[in-house]
Short mmCIF file of C-alpha atoms in Angstrom, two decimals:
data_model
loop_
_atom_site.label_atom_id
_atom_site.label_comp_id
_atom_site.label_asym_id
_atom_site.label_seq_id
_atom_site.Cartn_x
_atom_site.Cartn_y
_atom_site.Cartn_z
CA MET A 1 3.56 -13.22 -20.62
CA THR A 2 5.66 -10.08 -20.19
CA SER A 3 9.16 -10.68 -18.86
CA VAL A 4 9.85 -8.81 -15.63
CA GLN A 5 13.01 -7.26 -14.27
CA GLY A 6 13.35 -6.60 -10.55
CA THR A 7 16.11 -4.54 -8.96
CA ALA A 8 16.98 -3.10 -5.58
CA VAL A 9 17.10 0.70 -5.53
CA ASP A 10 17.91 3.35 -2.93
CA ILE A 11 15.78 6.48 -2.68
CA PRO A 12 17.16 9.61 -1.01
CA THR A 13 14.67 11.18 1.42
CA GLU A 14 14.79 14.19 3.69
CA ASP A 15 15.63 11.87 6.59
CA GLY A 16 18.05 9.39 5.00
CA VAL A 17 17.88 6.71 2.33
CA ALA A 18 14.96 4.34 1.79
CA ASP A 19 15.80 0.95 0.34
CA ALA A 20 13.19 -0.24 -2.15
CA TYR A 21 12.33 -2.81 -4.80
CA LEU A 22 11.57 -1.83 -8.38
CA ALA A 23 9.74 -4.20 -10.74
CA ARG A 24 9.08 -3.37 -14.38
CA PRO A 25 8.51 -5.02 -17.75
CA GLY A 26 11.80 -6.20 -19.22
CA ASP A 27 11.60 -4.17 -22.44
CA GLY A 28 12.71 -0.96 -20.70
CA THR A 29 9.76 1.06 -22.05
CA PRO A 30 8.37 3.70 -19.67
CA ARG A 31 5.20 2.36 -18.06
CA PRO A 32 2.57 3.89 -15.76
CA GLY A 33 3.89 4.00 -12.22
CA VAL A 34 2.47 2.19 -9.20
CA LEU A 35 3.68 2.90 -5.67
CA LEU A 36 3.01 -0.19 -3.52
CA TYR A 37 2.77 0.34 0.23
CA GLN A 38 3.65 -2.58 2.49
CA ASP A 39 1.81 -4.19 5.35
CA ALA A 40 3.42 -4.24 8.80
CA PHE A 41 5.75 -7.13 7.91
CA GLY A 42 7.40 -5.04 5.25
CA LEU A 43 9.50 -5.50 2.15
CA ARG A 44 10.09 -9.25 1.71
CA PRO A 45 9.84 -11.93 -1.02
CA HIS A 46 6.03 -11.98 -1.03
CA LEU A 47 5.74 -8.22 -1.65
CA ARG A 48 8.35 -8.47 -4.40
CA ALA A 49 6.23 -11.19 -6.00
CA MET A 50 3.17 -8.92 -5.82
CA ALA A 51 5.15 -6.15 -7.51
CA ASP A 52 6.30 -8.59 -10.18
CA ARG A 53 2.67 -9.56 -10.90
CA LEU A 54 1.77 -5.91 -11.43
CA ALA A 55 4.84 -5.45 -13.65
CA GLU A 56 3.71 -8.44 -15.73
CA ALA A 57 0.46 -6.54 -16.29
CA GLY A 58 2.42 -3.60 -17.72
CA TYR A 59 3.33 -1.28 -14.85
CA THR A 60 6.51 0.02 -13.22
CA VAL A 61 6.15 -0.73 -9.52
CA LEU A 62 8.09 0.76 -6.62
CA VAL A 63 7.92 -0.89 -3.17
CA PRO A 64 9.75 1.24 -0.58
CA ASN A 65 10.79 0.02 2.85
CA VAL A 66 8.75 2.60 4.75
CA PHE A 67 10.52 1.61 7.98
CA TYR A 68 13.92 2.66 6.58
CA ARG A 69 14.60 4.88 9.62
CA HIS A 70 14.90 1.66 11.64
CA GLY A 71 17.19 -0.16 9.18
CA ARG A 72 17.16 -1.82 5.81
CA ALA A 73 14.60 -4.54 5.08
CA PRO A 74 13.83 -6.88 6.66
CA VAL A 75 13.73 -4.64 9.72
CA VAL A 76 12.93 -7.71 11.83
CA GLU A 77 13.81 -11.29 10.97
CA LEU A 78 10.80 -13.02 9.47
CA PRO A 79 9.98 -16.71 8.99
CA GLU A 80 8.98 -17.88 5.51
CA PHE A 81 5.42 -18.34 6.80
CA ILE A 82 4.20 -15.66 9.21
CA ASP A 83 1.68 -16.75 11.84
CA PRO A 84 1.35 -13.93 14.38
CA ALA A 85 -0.45 -16.24 16.83
CA ALA A 86 2.58 -18.56 16.86
CA ARG A 87 5.16 -15.75 16.81
CA PRO A 88 3.61 -12.82 18.72
CA GLU A 89 7.03 -11.29 19.33
CA ILE A 90 7.25 -10.29 15.64
CA PHE A 91 4.27 -7.95 15.81
CA GLU A 92 5.23 -6.77 19.29
CA THR A 93 8.53 -5.57 17.82
CA LEU A 94 6.92 -4.02 14.76
CA TYR A 95 4.03 -2.25 16.47
CA PRO A 96 6.01 0.68 17.93
CA ILE A 97 7.81 1.06 14.58
CA MET A 98 4.42 1.28 12.86
CA LEU A 99 3.21 3.90 15.33
CA SER A 100 6.34 6.00 14.75
CA LEU A 101 5.43 6.44 11.06
CA THR A 102 3.13 9.44 11.44
CA SER A 103 0.97 11.05 8.76
CA GLU A 104 3.47 13.92 8.54
CA LEU A 105 6.43 11.60 7.96
CA THR A 106 4.40 9.52 5.50
CA VAL A 107 3.54 12.52 3.32
CA ARG A 108 7.14 13.77 3.48
CA ASP A 109 8.54 10.38 2.48
CA ALA A 110 5.92 10.05 -0.24
CA GLY A 111 7.24 13.25 -1.77
CA ALA A 112 10.64 11.57 -2.14
CA TYR A 113 9.17 8.36 -3.59
CA LEU A 114 7.01 10.30 -6.06
CA ARG A 115 9.91 12.57 -7.12
CA TRP A 116 12.05 9.50 -7.72
CA MET A 117 9.34 7.97 -9.90
CA GLU A 118 8.82 11.25 -11.76
CA GLN A 119 12.53 11.37 -12.60
CA SER A 120 12.83 7.69 -13.56
CA GLU A 121 13.10 6.86 -17.26
CA LEU A 122 11.16 3.66 -16.50
CA VAL A 123 8.02 5.49 -15.32
CA ALA A 124 5.69 7.10 -17.85
CA ASP A 125 4.92 10.79 -17.49
CA GLY A 126 1.94 11.80 -15.43
CA PRO A 127 0.44 10.87 -12.07
CA VAL A 128 0.85 7.42 -10.55
CA ALA A 129 -1.39 4.91 -8.78
CA LEU A 130 -1.06 3.71 -5.20
CA THR A 131 -1.93 0.35 -3.70
CA GLY A 132 -1.58 -0.38 -0.01
CA TYR A 133 -2.12 -3.33 2.30
CA CYS A 134 -3.09 -3.27 6.00
CA MET A 135 -1.19 -0.23 7.31
CA GLY A 136 -0.32 0.50 3.67
CA ALA A 137 -3.93 1.46 2.96
CA ARG A 138 -3.57 4.16 5.60
CA LEU A 139 -0.34 5.38 4.03
CA ALA A 140 -1.98 5.43 0.59
CA LEU A 141 -4.87 7.64 1.73
CA TRP A 142 -2.48 10.05 3.49
CA THR A 143 -0.30 10.16 0.35
CA ALA A 144 -3.26 10.79 -1.97
CA GLY A 145 -4.41 13.64 0.26
CA GLY A 146 -0.92 15.09 0.62
CA HIS A 147 0.04 14.89 -3.08
CA PRO A 148 -3.24 15.12 -5.01
CA ASP A 149 -1.55 16.34 -8.19
CA ARG A 150 0.67 13.24 -8.33
CA VAL A 151 -1.85 10.49 -7.51
CA ALA A 152 -4.52 9.35 -9.99
CA ALA A 153 -5.77 6.19 -8.29
CA VAL A 154 -5.73 4.53 -4.87
CA GLY A 155 -6.31 0.89 -4.04
CA GLY A 156 -6.44 -0.07 -0.37
CA PHE A 157 -6.96 -3.59 0.94
CA HIS A 158 -7.74 -4.83 4.46
CA GLY A 159 -6.79 -1.41 5.81
CA GLY A 160 -7.06 -0.73 9.52
CA HIS A 161 -7.74 2.42 11.55
CA LEU A 162 -8.87 4.35 8.47
CA ALA A 163 -11.54 6.48 10.20
CA THR A 164 -10.67 7.00 13.84
CA ASP A 165 -11.13 10.00 16.13
CA ALA A 166 -7.49 11.02 15.66
CA PRO A 167 -6.86 14.50 14.19
CA ASP A 168 -4.83 12.93 11.36
CA SER A 169 -7.14 9.95 10.73
CA PRO A 170 -6.87 8.94 7.04
CA HIS A 171 -10.55 9.65 6.35
CA ARG A 172 -9.84 13.33 6.99
CA SER A 173 -7.65 13.34 3.86
CA ALA A 174 -10.74 12.82 1.69
CA GLU A 175 -11.35 16.54 1.15
CA HIS A 176 -7.96 16.80 -0.61
CA ILE A 177 -8.10 13.59 -2.68
CA THR A 178 -8.62 13.92 -6.43
CA ALA A 179 -7.83 10.28 -7.28
CA GLU A 180 -10.34 7.48 -7.77
CA VAL A 181 -10.37 5.28 -4.66
CA TYR A 182 -11.14 1.56 -4.33
CA LEU A 183 -11.15 -0.03 -0.87
CA GLY A 184 -11.58 -3.75 -0.21
CA HIS A 185 -12.32 -4.15 3.49
CA ALA A 186 -11.78 -7.39 5.41
CA ASP A 187 -14.86 -8.93 7.00
CA ASN A 188 -15.13 -8.78 10.82
CA ASP A 189 -11.92 -6.75 11.04
CA SER A 190 -11.33 -5.46 14.57
CA ALA A 191 -9.02 -2.81 13.07
CA LEU A 192 -11.88 -1.44 10.93
CA PRO A 193 -15.25 -1.93 12.67
CA PRO A 194 -18.52 -1.07 10.88
CA GLU A 195 -18.72 2.41 12.39
CA GLN A 196 -15.32 3.27 10.89
CA MET A 197 -16.37 1.85 7.52
CA GLN A 198 -19.45 4.10 7.61
CA ARG A 199 -17.47 7.16 8.67
CA LEU A 200 -14.99 6.56 5.85
CA GLU A 201 -17.75 6.09 3.28
CA GLU A 202 -19.44 9.31 4.42
CA ALA A 203 -16.17 11.27 4.28
CA LEU A 204 -15.42 10.13 0.73
CA THR A 205 -19.00 10.82 -0.41
CA THR A 206 -19.13 14.27 1.19
CA ALA A 207 -15.80 15.19 -0.43
CA GLY A 208 -17.04 14.07 -3.85
CA VAL A 209 -14.31 11.45 -4.22
CA ARG A 210 -15.00 8.81 -6.91
CA HIS A 211 -14.86 5.69 -4.80
CA THR A 212 -15.94 2.11 -4.23
CA CYS A 213 -15.87 0.49 -0.79
CA GLU A 214 -16.56 -3.23 -0.59
CA VAL A 215 -16.50 -5.74 2.25
CA TYR A 216 -14.89 -9.07 1.34
CA GLU A 217 -17.09 -11.47 3.24
CA GLY A 218 -15.24 -14.22 5.07
CA ALA A 219 -11.82 -12.65 4.42
CA GLN A 220 -9.62 -11.82 7.41
CA HIS A 221 -7.47 -8.77 7.99
CA GLY A 222 -4.41 -9.52 5.83
CA TYR A 223 -6.24 -11.68 3.27
CA THR A 224 -3.97 -10.76 0.32
CA GLN A 225 -0.73 -11.80 2.01
CA ALA A 226 0.06 -15.35 0.82
CA ASP A 227 2.96 -15.83 3.26
CA THR A 228 0.76 -15.26 6.32
CA ALA A 229 -1.88 -17.20 8.24
CA ALA A 230 -4.51 -14.60 7.20
CA TYR A 231 -4.28 -15.44 3.49
CA ASP A 232 -7.55 -16.07 1.68
CA GLU A 233 -7.09 -17.13 -1.95
CA GLN A 234 -10.57 -16.11 -3.04
CA GLY A 235 -10.23 -12.69 -1.44
CA ALA A 236 -6.74 -12.24 -2.85
CA GLU A 237 -7.85 -13.01 -6.41
CA ARG A 238 -10.84 -10.69 -6.03
CA HIS A 239 -8.38 -7.99 -4.96
CA TRP A 240 -6.23 -8.57 -8.06
CA ALA A 241 -9.26 -8.24 -10.34
CA ALA A 242 -10.38 -5.03 -8.63
CA LEU A 243 -6.89 -3.51 -8.59
CA LEU A 244 -6.15 -4.31 -12.24
CA ASP A 245 -9.57 -2.91 -13.24
CA LEU A 246 -8.78 0.30 -11.36
CA LEU A 247 -5.40 0.60 -13.07
CA LYS A 248 -6.92 -0.06 -16.48
CA ARG A 249 -9.56 2.63 -15.91
CA THR A 250 -6.88 5.05 -14.79
CA PHE A 251 -4.21 4.47 -17.41
CA GLY A 252 -6.15 2.94 -20.31
#
């Protein structure tokens, strides 16, 4: 098993400084880069563990606190186990912060994250991969559309609101995406009803994007997040297999 080193890093952006976590194999060799986009609960021990697992597989992984405009992570105090039904005030606090992160700000911030990775001696030359969870899947599609020359692959898992009527809905980025896209949708997800799944599929197909969209039957919105009540072990392991396959196809 590859030894992993994890460090806190600060990334200058056009609007301030984003705190982030960097995980990479311990030998210091430049590795293909992966930008990991958080769910609503943000940068915390579980996401660091996910980054470490990707680093063990041979990648340099950056996990930015995308809510940095509202403070360093954790932006809100979180329990070790997150059950939104038991602690509704957590999501009530986070929801307006989520809404404030527009597509325009996301693409601008992504430019800073991608520049930082491009300049890092720990990231191999060439485009990077993205993986995003819940709201992070939305950020990943916006980023891939906004920086097509820098993104070679996109994984998105239990994403919500990916094909809405909004002018900046993520599915509208498809015409600009050059990366391969894999999306693992949660089953019976109120944030991504069947009509949005179909609209997203049609947008990717029409744009000629290499893509796979799969519904994980029985898995709830949030199924990859082991520190939450939505966690589904079978769905999470299926996600790891799909993501690592995507990265292997992309980087060899």
